[in-house]
Amino acid sequence: MTYQFDFGWLLPYMPVLLKGIGITLQLILVGAVLGVALGTACAWVRALGPGWLKPVVAGYVELIRNTPFLIQLFFIFFGLPSLGVQMSELTAASLAMIVNLGAYSCEIVRAGIQATPRGQFEAGASLAMTPFETFWHVVLIPALQRIWPALSSQIVIVMLGSAVVSQIAAEDLTFAANFIQSRNFRAFETYFVSTLIYLALAILLRQALSGLGWALFPKKRA
């Protein structure tokens, strides 16, 4: 028996696919911005922060980096309601991505901070900069410039990992693909198209992050 490929189903389900793509983009936008912000704050604590707070942040980083993202997602969506914390599927998915990316970006940013020569800290102090000004202008910006490719790759990885949020009925691209396949029973064509969409999203996101790095760090052009 010869399998007959049929992609004619795509047009009627285009609104479902577009909605799934939109939710996926929304998740990665919120997750990337807030996750990197959380990771940067944690990196500051681990590298330069008060001693009493470092073990707390270190514990968070190790917990997240050594447990599956799916389990983290289930804990937030199914576990926290036992403590009275209720949230929607989309909110739980966003929070899980923020927490996950925050831990990984913490280590990436920390590596960039620790690569900063000690003399730059002393230079900031000699210019009468406040500790915050020294960290922002002398430490953080050059550190981000050094680690931007690695950070960009981690954001793309988190975007691809977001496919599991369909397990809690968050209506992302994978949820859309599963819904369509359950209606047309064309598993090969459905998941082939969704694979191509994820591939395109990953490439476009990587290019967008590269362009953002080009804009944020003009000295890199030299």
mmCIF file of N, CA, C and O in Angstrom, residues 53-111:
data_model
loop_
_atom_site.group_PDB
_atom_site.id
_atom_site.type_symbol
_atom_site.label_atom_id
_atom_site.label_comp_id
_atom_site.label_asym_id
_atom_site.label_seq_id
_atom_site.Cartn_x
_atom_site.Cartn_y
_atom_site.Cartn_z
ATOM 1 N N LEU A 53 23.178 35.720 50.496
ATOM 2 C CA LEU A 53 22.224 35.447 49.428
ATOM 3 C C LEU A 53 22.779 34.482 48.384
ATOM 4 O O LEU A 53 22.003 33.856 47.647
ATOM 5 N N LYS A 54 24.090 34.345 48.326
ATOM 6 C CA LYS A 54 24.704 33.493 47.295
ATOM 7 C C LYS A 54 24.254 32.034 47.375
ATOM 8 O O LYS A 54 23.940 31.421 46.341
ATOM 9 N N PRO A 55 24.188 31.416 48.570
ATOM 10 C CA PRO A 55 23.721 30.014 48.622
ATOM 11 C C PRO A 55 22.285 29.843 48.150
ATOM 12 O O PRO A 55 21.942 28.809 47.565
ATOM 13 N N VAL A 56 21.445 30.844 48.394
ATOM 14 C CA VAL A 56 20.053 30.774 47.956
ATOM 15 C C VAL A 56 19.979 30.730 46.434
ATOM 16 O O VAL A 56 19.285 29.887 45.843
ATOM 17 N N VAL A 57 20.697 31.644 45.802
ATOM 18 C CA VAL A 57 20.700 31.694 44.342
ATOM 19 C C VAL A 57 21.367 30.449 43.759
ATOM 20 O O VAL A 57 20.887 29.878 42.773
ATOM 21 N N ALA A 58 22.452 30.015 44.385
ATOM 22 C CA ALA A 58 23.135 28.806 43.912
ATOM 23 C C ALA A 58 22.212 27.596 43.983
ATOM 24 O O ALA A 58 22.192 26.756 43.072
ATOM 25 N N GLY A 59 21.423 27.500 45.049
ATOM 26 C CA GLY A 59 20.476 26.396 45.177
ATOM 27 C C GLY A 59 19.409 26.430 44.098
ATOM 28 O O GLY A 59 19.045 25.392 43.535
ATOM 29 N N TYR A 60 18.899 27.626 43.812
ATOM 30 C CA TYR A 60 17.908 27.779 42.745
ATOM 31 C C TYR A 60 18.476 27.354 41.398
ATOM 32 O O TYR A 60 17.838 26.606 40.645
ATOM 33 N N VAL A 61 19.690 27.815 41.106
ATOM 34 C CA VAL A 61 20.316 27.488 39.820
ATOM 35 C C VAL A 61 20.528 25.984 39.679
ATOM 36 O O VAL A 61 20.206 25.382 38.641
ATOM 37 N N GLU A 62 21.051 25.356 40.721
ATOM 38 C CA GLU A 62 21.306 23.921 40.656
ATOM 39 C C GLU A 62 20.012 23.115 40.560
ATOM 40 O O GLU A 62 19.938 22.117 39.843
ATOM 41 N N LEU A 63 18.981 23.563 41.274
ATOM 42 C CA LEU A 63 17.692 22.868 41.220
ATOM 43 C C LEU A 63 17.115 22.888 39.809
ATOM 44 O O LEU A 63 16.679 21.850 39.285
ATOM 45 N N ILE A 64 17.121 24.048 39.184
ATOM 46 C CA ILE A 64 16.522 24.177 37.851
ATOM 47 C C ILE A 64 17.364 23.482 36.790
ATOM 48 O O ILE A 64 16.822 22.803 35.899
ATOM 49 N N ARG A 65 18.672 23.608 36.886
ATOM 50 C CA ARG A 65 19.545 23.029 35.859
ATOM 51 C C ARG A 65 19.634 21.514 35.941
ATOM 52 O O ARG A 65 20.083 20.869 34.999
ATOM 53 N N ASN A 66 19.198 20.946 37.048
ATOM 54 C CA ASN A 66 19.314 19.496 37.226
ATOM 55 C C ASN A 66 17.965 18.803 37.360
ATOM 56 O O ASN A 66 17.886 17.680 37.860
ATOM 57 N N THR A 67 16.919 19.470 36.897
ATOM 58 C CA THR A 67 15.590 18.844 36.840
ATOM 59 C C THR A 67 14.979 19.116 35.475
ATOM 60 O O THR A 67 15.281 20.140 34.846
ATOM 61 N N PRO A 68 14.126 18.226 34.981
ATOM 62 C CA PRO A 68 13.534 18.414 33.641
ATOM 63 C C PRO A 68 12.589 19.611 33.601
ATOM 64 O O PRO A 68 11.863 19.892 34.569
ATOM 65 N N PHE A 69 12.588 20.303 32.479
ATOM 66 C CA PHE A 69 11.698 21.445 32.309
ATOM 67 C C PHE A 69 10.236 21.026 32.437
ATOM 68 O O PHE A 69 9.415 21.761 32.995
ATOM 69 N N LEU A 70 9.916 19.826 31.949
ATOM 70 C CA LEU A 70 8.527 19.359 32.020
ATOM 71 C C LEU A 70 8.072 19.216 33.475
ATOM 72 O O LEU A 70 6.938 19.570 33.815
ATOM 73 N N ILE A 71 8.949 18.710 34.333
ATOM 74 C CA ILE A 71 8.613 18.563 35.747
ATOM 75 C C ILE A 71 8.424 19.937 36.392
ATOM 76 O O ILE A 71 7.516 20.141 37.215
ATOM 77 N N GLN A 72 9.268 20.881 36.033
ATOM 78 C CA GLN A 72 9.123 22.246 36.544
ATOM 79 C C GLN A 72 7.769 22.827 36.130
ATOM 80 O O GLN A 72 7.078 23.471 36.935
ATOM 81 N N LEU A 73 7.407 22.586 34.880
ATOM 82 C CA LEU A 73 6.120 23.077 34.369
ATOM 83 C C LEU A 73 4.958 22.443 35.115
ATOM 84 O O LEU A 73 4.012 23.130 35.527
ATOM 85 N N PHE A 74 5.019 21.125 35.318
ATOM 86 C CA PHE A 74 3.957 20.426 36.041
ATOM 87 C C PHE A 74 3.863 20.902 37.488
ATOM 88 O O PHE A 74 2.764 21.031 38.042
ATOM 89 N N PHE A 75 5.009 21.147 38.115
ATOM 90 C CA PHE A 75 4.999 21.606 39.504
ATOM 91 C C PHE A 75 4.293 22.958 39.608
ATOM 92 O O PHE A 75 3.474 23.176 40.513
ATOM 93 N N ILE A 76 4.599 23.858 38.661
ATOM 94 C CA ILE A 76 3.988 25.185 38.697
ATOM 95 C C ILE A 76 2.489 25.107 38.425
ATOM 96 O O ILE A 76 1.685 25.733 39.130
ATOM 97 N N PHE A 77 2.096 24.314 37.419
ATOM 98 C CA PHE A 77 0.692 24.301 37.010
ATOM 99 C C PHE A 77 -0.180 23.388 37.871
ATOM 100 O O PHE A 77 -1.311 23.743 38.225
ATOM 101 N N PHE A 78 0.364 22.211 38.219
ATOM 102 C CA PHE A 78 -0.437 21.257 38.990
ATOM 103 C C PHE A 78 -0.114 21.285 40.483
ATOM 104 O O PHE A 78 -0.977 20.971 41.304
ATOM 105 N N GLY A 79 1.138 21.615 40.825
ATOM 106 C CA GLY A 79 1.547 21.572 42.224
ATOM 107 C C GLY A 79 1.179 22.806 43.016
ATOM 108 O O GLY A 79 0.664 22.703 44.137
ATOM 109 N N LEU A 80 1.445 23.988 42.452
ATOM 110 C CA LEU A 80 1.193 25.219 43.200
ATOM 111 C C LEU A 80 -0.275 25.424 43.585
ATOM 112 O O LEU A 80 -0.546 26.018 44.638
ATOM 113 N N PRO A 81 -1.252 24.973 42.777
ATOM 114 C CA PRO A 81 -2.655 25.111 43.225
ATOM 115 C C PRO A 81 -2.943 24.440 44.562
ATOM 116 O O PRO A 81 -3.864 24.846 45.268
ATOM 117 N N SER A 82 -2.153 23.414 44.926
ATOM 118 C CA SER A 82 -2.332 22.776 46.232
ATOM 119 C C SER A 82 -2.014 23.741 47.364
ATOM 120 O O SER A 82 -2.497 23.569 48.494
ATOM 121 N N LEU A 83 -1.195 24.766 47.042
ATOM 122 C CA LEU A 83 -0.853 25.791 48.029
ATOM 123 C C LEU A 83 -1.726 27.026 47.875
ATOM 124 O O LEU A 83 -1.465 28.055 48.491
ATOM 125 N N GLY A 84 -2.734 26.921 47.010
ATOM 126 C CA GLY A 84 -3.649 28.034 46.804
ATOM 127 C C GLY A 84 -3.228 29.003 45.729
ATOM 128 O O GLY A 84 -3.830 30.069 45.583
ATOM 129 N N VAL A 85 -2.204 28.643 44.939
ATOM 130 C CA VAL A 85 -1.716 29.529 43.874
ATOM 131 C C VAL A 85 -2.295 29.047 42.552
ATOM 132 O O VAL A 85 -1.813 28.068 41.975
ATOM 133 N N GLN A 86 -3.321 29.703 42.072
ATOM 134 C CA GLN A 86 -3.982 29.325 40.827
ATOM 135 C C GLN A 86 -3.505 30.234 39.699
ATOM 136 O O GLN A 86 -3.324 31.443 39.903
ATOM 137 N N MET A 87 -3.311 29.670 38.518
ATOM 138 C CA MET A 87 -2.926 30.480 37.358
ATOM 139 C C MET A 87 -3.371 29.782 36.088
ATOM 140 O O MET A 87 -3.604 28.563 36.070
ATOM 141 N N SER A 88 -3.490 30.560 35.021
ATOM 142 C CA SER A 88 -3.913 30.007 33.737
ATOM 143 C C SER A 88 -2.781 29.206 33.110
ATOM 144 O O SER A 88 -1.626 29.266 33.539
ATOM 145 N N GLU A 89 -3.132 28.457 32.070
ATOM 146 C CA GLU A 89 -2.125 27.662 31.365
ATOM 147 C C GLU A 89 -1.020 28.548 30.795
ATOM 148 O O GLU A 89 0.169 28.227 30.901
ATOM 149 N N LEU A 90 -1.402 29.657 30.206
ATOM 150 C CA LEU A 90 -0.414 30.539 29.580
ATOM 151 C C LEU A 90 0.488 31.192 30.626
ATOM 152 O O LEU A 90 1.698 31.316 30.427
ATOM 153 N N THR A 91 -0.094 31.585 31.753
ATOM 154 C CA THR A 91 0.704 32.180 32.827
ATOM 155 C C THR A 91 1.685 31.170 33.404
ATOM 156 O O THR A 91 2.851 31.485 33.646
ATOM 157 N N ALA A 92 1.222 29.940 33.612
ATOM 158 C CA ALA A 92 2.100 28.893 34.140
ATOM 159 C C ALA A 92 3.230 28.588 33.170
ATOM 160 O O ALA A 92 4.391 28.416 33.582
ATOM 161 N N ALA A 93 2.910 28.527 31.875
ATOM 162 C CA ALA A 93 3.940 28.267 30.870
ATOM 163 C C ALA A 93 4.965 29.395 30.838
ATOM 164 O O ALA A 93 6.174 29.149 30.766
ATOM 165 N N SER A 94 4.496 30.639 30.906
ATOM 166 C CA SER A 94 5.409 31.790 30.900
ATOM 167 C C SER A 94 6.308 31.768 32.126
ATOM 168 O O SER A 94 7.519 31.983 32.027
ATOM 169 N N LEU A 95 5.716 31.499 33.298
ATOM 170 C CA LEU A 95 6.497 31.470 34.531
ATOM 171 C C LEU A 95 7.544 30.367 34.491
ATOM 172 O O LEU A 95 8.698 30.570 34.915
ATOM 173 N N ALA A 96 7.170 29.199 33.984
ATOM 174 C CA ALA A 96 8.119 28.093 33.897
ATOM 175 C C ALA A 96 9.286 28.455 32.983
ATOM 176 O O ALA A 96 10.451 28.150 33.294
ATOM 177 N N MET A 97 9.016 29.117 31.872
ATOM 178 C CA MET A 97 10.081 29.503 30.957
ATOM 179 C C MET A 97 10.981 30.567 31.566
ATOM 180 O O MET A 97 12.200 30.549 31.383
ATOM 181 N N ILE A 98 10.390 31.505 32.297
ATOM 182 C CA ILE A 98 11.181 32.547 32.960
ATOM 183 C C ILE A 98 12.126 31.929 33.984
ATOM 184 O O ILE A 98 13.323 32.237 34.025
ATOM 185 N N VAL A 99 11.573 31.043 34.816
ATOM 186 C CA VAL A 99 12.372 30.408 35.865
ATOM 187 C C VAL A 99 13.474 29.553 35.257
ATOM 188 O O VAL A 99 14.624 29.557 35.723
ATOM 189 N N ASN A 100 13.144 28.820 34.196
ATOM 190 C CA ASN A 100 14.123 27.942 33.557
ATOM 191 C C ASN A 100 15.228 28.742 32.888
ATOM 192 O O ASN A 100 16.427 28.488 33.117
ATOM 193 N N LEU A 101 14.862 29.712 32.081
ATOM 194 C CA LEU A 101 15.872 30.513 31.388
ATOM 195 C C LEU A 101 16.683 31.340 32.385
ATOM 196 O O LEU A 101 17.879 31.562 32.188
ATOM 197 N N GLY A 102 16.036 31.794 33.467
ATOM 198 C CA GLY A 102 16.751 32.564 34.466
ATOM 199 C C GLY A 102 17.932 31.812 35.045
ATOM 200 O O GLY A 102 19.011 32.383 35.237
ATOM 201 N N ALA A 103 17.752 30.526 35.318
ATOM 202 C CA ALA A 103 18.835 29.728 35.903
ATOM 203 C C ALA A 103 19.982 29.543 34.920
ATOM 204 O O ALA A 103 21.156 29.690 35.277
ATOM 205 N N TYR A 104 19.644 29.219 33.678
ATOM 206 C CA TYR A 104 20.700 29.001 32.688
ATOM 207 C C TYR A 104 21.411 30.297 32.311
ATOM 208 O O TYR A 104 22.642 30.336 32.169
ATOM 209 N N SER A 105 20.656 31.365 32.136
ATOM 210 C CA SER A 105 21.276 32.638 31.778
ATOM 211 C C SER A 105 22.104 33.183 32.936
ATOM 212 O O SER A 105 23.083 33.911 32.720
ATOM 213 N N CYS A 106 21.744 32.835 34.163
ATOM 214 C CA CYS A 106 22.545 33.249 35.317
ATOM 215 C C CYS A 106 23.984 32.776 35.174
ATOM 216 O O CYS A 106 24.930 33.562 35.346
ATOM 217 N N GLU A 107 24.158 31.515 34.844
ATOM 218 C CA GLU A 107 25.509 30.974 34.712
ATOM 219 C C GLU A 107 26.247 31.555 33.513
ATOM 220 O O GLU A 107 27.461 31.771 33.559
ATOM 221 N N ILE A 108 25.518 31.808 32.442
ATOM 222 C CA ILE A 108 26.149 32.388 31.255
ATOM 223 C C ILE A 108 26.626 33.807 31.551
ATOM 224 O O ILE A 108 27.762 34.179 31.244
ATOM 225 N N VAL A 109 25.741 34.614 32.147
ATOM 226 C CA VAL A 109 26.103 36.000 32.471
ATOM 227 C C VAL A 109 27.190 36.032 33.528
ATOM 228 O O VAL A 109 28.109 36.866 33.470
ATOM 229 N N ARG A 110 27.123 35.145 34.504
ATOM 230 C CA ARG A 110 28.150 35.106 35.549
ATOM 231 C C ARG A 110 29.529 34.844 34.965
ATOM 232 O O ARG A 110 30.532 35.423 35.408
ATOM 233 N N ALA A 111 29.584 33.972 33.954
ATOM 234 C CA ALA A 111 30.870 33.705 33.310
ATOM 235 C C ALA A 111 31.426 34.975 32.662
ATOM 236 O O ALA A 111 32.635 35.236 32.726
#
